[in-house]
């Protein structure tokens, strides 16, 4: 398979020994195929999770012919493990 575009989520977490909290989240994207463009991208945080959501569109002769939305979530567990 060819990589068309990618989305990365980054999060900052606080861990007190028994609970985790996400304090910041950010998103970055990379386009690897010139037929694709990122049309929207956002980052959010909730509890112990950081999430990035991105929508990419594939264009053919200037017309959008395919739309794909992907979400990536990073979670800090109650033991401090990231997954």
PDB file of C-alpha atoms in Angstrom:
ATOM      1  CA  UNK A   1       0.000   0.000   0.000  1.00  0.00           C
ATOM      2  CA  UNK A   2       1.062   3.564  -0.663  1.00  0.00           C
ATOM      3  CA  UNK A   3       0.967   6.186   2.068  1.00  0.00           C
ATOM      4  CA  UNK A   4      -1.402   8.944   0.952  1.00  0.00           C
ATOM      5  CA  UNK A   5      -1.479  11.143   4.057  1.00  0.00           C
ATOM      6  CA  UNK A   6      -0.973  10.740   7.767  1.00  0.00           C
ATOM      7  CA  UNK A   7      -2.244  12.259  10.993  1.00  0.00           C
ATOM      8  CA  UNK A   8      -0.335  12.431  14.282  1.00  0.00           C
ATOM      9  CA  UNK A   9      -1.711  13.249  17.716  1.00  0.00           C
ATOM     10  CA  UNK A  10       0.464  14.539  20.539  1.00  0.00           C
ATOM     11  CA  UNK A  11      -0.691  14.825  24.119  1.00  0.00           C
ATOM     12  CA  UNK A  12       0.659  16.037  27.437  1.00  0.00           C
ATOM     13  CA  UNK A  13      -0.511  14.077  30.443  1.00  0.00           C
ATOM     14  CA  UNK A  14      -0.353  14.475  34.194  1.00  0.00           C
ATOM     15  CA  UNK A  15      -0.174  11.318  36.286  1.00  0.00           C
ATOM     16  CA  UNK A  16      -0.526  11.382  40.075  1.00  0.00           C
ATOM     17  CA  UNK A  17       0.230   7.708  40.725  1.00  0.00           C
ATOM     18  CA  UNK A  18      -3.322   6.502  40.273  1.00  0.00           C
ATOM     19  CA  UNK A  19      -5.057   8.836  37.803  1.00  0.00           C
ATOM     20  CA  UNK A  20      -4.134  10.341  34.452  1.00  0.00           C
ATOM     21  CA  UNK A  21      -5.329  13.593  32.930  1.00  0.00           C
ATOM     22  CA  UNK A  22      -4.654  14.961  29.464  1.00  0.00           C
ATOM     23  CA  UNK A  23      -3.662  18.628  29.736  1.00  0.00           C
ATOM     24  CA  UNK A  24      -2.895  19.477  26.096  1.00  0.00           C
ATOM     25  CA  UNK A  25      -3.395  17.920  22.684  1.00  0.00           C
ATOM     26  CA  UNK A  26      -2.213  18.844  19.199  1.00  0.00           C
ATOM     27  CA  UNK A  27      -2.455  17.489  15.684  1.00  0.00           C
ATOM     28  CA  UNK A  28      -0.072  17.451  12.732  1.00  0.00           C
ATOM     29  CA  UNK A  29      -0.570  16.112   9.233  1.00  0.00           C
ATOM     30  CA  UNK A  30       1.611  15.139   6.311  1.00  0.00           C
ATOM     31  CA  UNK A  31       0.444  14.695   2.730  1.00  0.00           C
ATOM     32  CA  UNK A  32       2.449  12.151   0.728  1.00  0.00           C
ATOM     33  CA  UNK A  33       0.384  12.113  -2.457  1.00  0.00           C
ATOM     34  CA  UNK A  34      -0.198  15.255  -4.518  1.00  0.00           C
ATOM     35  CA  UNK A  35      -3.764  14.197  -5.373  1.00  0.00           C
ATOM     36  CA  UNK A  36      -4.769  14.512  -1.707  1.00  0.00           C
ATOM     37  CA  UNK A  37      -5.343  17.640   0.378  1.00  0.00           C
ATOM     38  CA  UNK A  38      -6.146  17.985   4.072  1.00  0.00           C
ATOM     39  CA  UNK A  39      -9.399  19.933   4.309  1.00  0.00           C
ATOM     40  CA  UNK A  40      -9.869  19.981   8.082  1.00  0.00           C
ATOM     41  CA  UNK A  41      -7.906  18.985  11.146  1.00  0.00           C
ATOM     42  CA  UNK A  42      -8.587  19.339  14.866  1.00  0.00           C
ATOM     43  CA  UNK A  43      -7.276  18.172  18.224  1.00  0.00           C
ATOM     44  CA  UNK A  44      -9.225  17.670  21.433  1.00  0.00           C
ATOM     45  CA  UNK A  45      -8.717  16.338  24.940  1.00  0.00           C
ATOM     46  CA  UNK A  46     -11.067  14.628  27.342  1.00  0.00           C
ATOM     47  CA  UNK A  47     -10.163  13.021  30.642  1.00  0.00           C
ATOM     48  CA  UNK A  48      -7.081  10.918  29.989  1.00  0.00           C
ATOM     49  CA  UNK A  49      -7.365  11.015  26.179  1.00  0.00           C
ATOM     50  CA  UNK A  50      -5.932  13.161  23.394  1.00  0.00           C
ATOM     51  CA  UNK A  51      -7.635  12.850  20.006  1.00  0.00           C
ATOM     52  CA  UNK A  52      -6.792  14.164  16.546  1.00  0.00           C
ATOM     53  CA  UNK A  53      -9.366  14.155  13.756  1.00  0.00           C
ATOM     54  CA  UNK A  54      -8.480  14.912  10.151  1.00  0.00           C
ATOM     55  CA  UNK A  55     -10.352  14.910   6.864  1.00  0.00           C
ATOM     56  CA  UNK A  56      -8.552  14.471   3.566  1.00  0.00           C
ATOM     57  CA  UNK A  57      -9.929  14.770   0.053  1.00  0.00           C
ATOM     58  CA  UNK A  58      -8.629  13.242  -3.144  1.00  0.00           C
ATOM     59  CA  UNK A  59      -8.875  15.415  -6.225  1.00  0.00           C
ATOM     60  CA  UNK A  60      -8.992  14.453  -9.884  1.00  0.00           C
ATOM     61  CA  UNK A  61      -8.684  17.341 -12.353  1.00  0.00           C
ATOM     62  CA  UNK A  62      -9.601  19.798  -9.600  1.00  0.00           C
ATOM     63  CA  UNK A  63     -12.741  17.920  -8.530  1.00  0.00           C
ATOM     64  CA  UNK A  64     -13.005  16.186  -5.137  1.00  0.00           C
ATOM     65  CA  UNK A  65     -13.721  12.509  -5.839  1.00  0.00           C
ATOM     66  CA  UNK A  66     -13.086  10.906  -2.442  1.00  0.00           C
ATOM     67  CA  UNK A  67     -13.279  12.016   1.186  1.00  0.00           C
ATOM     68  CA  UNK A  68     -11.706  10.155   4.116  1.00  0.00           C
ATOM     69  CA  UNK A  69     -11.913  11.101   7.791  1.00  0.00           C
ATOM     70  CA  UNK A  70      -9.570   9.496  10.328  1.00  0.00           C
ATOM     71  CA  UNK A  71      -9.268   9.876  14.079  1.00  0.00           C
ATOM     72  CA  UNK A  72      -6.308   8.885  16.261  1.00  0.00           C
ATOM     73  CA  UNK A  73      -6.544   8.695  20.050  1.00  0.00           C
ATOM     74  CA  UNK A  74      -3.771   8.494  22.636  1.00  0.00           C
ATOM     75  CA  UNK A  75      -4.851   7.320  26.091  1.00  0.00           C
ATOM     76  CA  UNK A  76      -2.939   7.377  29.373  1.00  0.00           C
ATOM     77  CA  UNK A  77      -4.141   4.532  31.558  1.00  0.00           C
ATOM     78  CA  UNK A  78      -4.634   4.540  35.331  1.00  0.00           C
ATOM     79  CA  UNK A  79      -1.199   2.933  35.682  1.00  0.00           C
ATOM     80  CA  UNK A  80       0.508   5.665  33.626  1.00  0.00           C
ATOM     81  CA  UNK A  81       0.881   3.551  30.488  1.00  0.00           C
ATOM     82  CA  UNK A  82       0.285   5.236  27.124  1.00  0.00           C
ATOM     83  CA  UNK A  83      -1.718   3.337  24.542  1.00  0.00           C
TER      84      UNK A  83
END
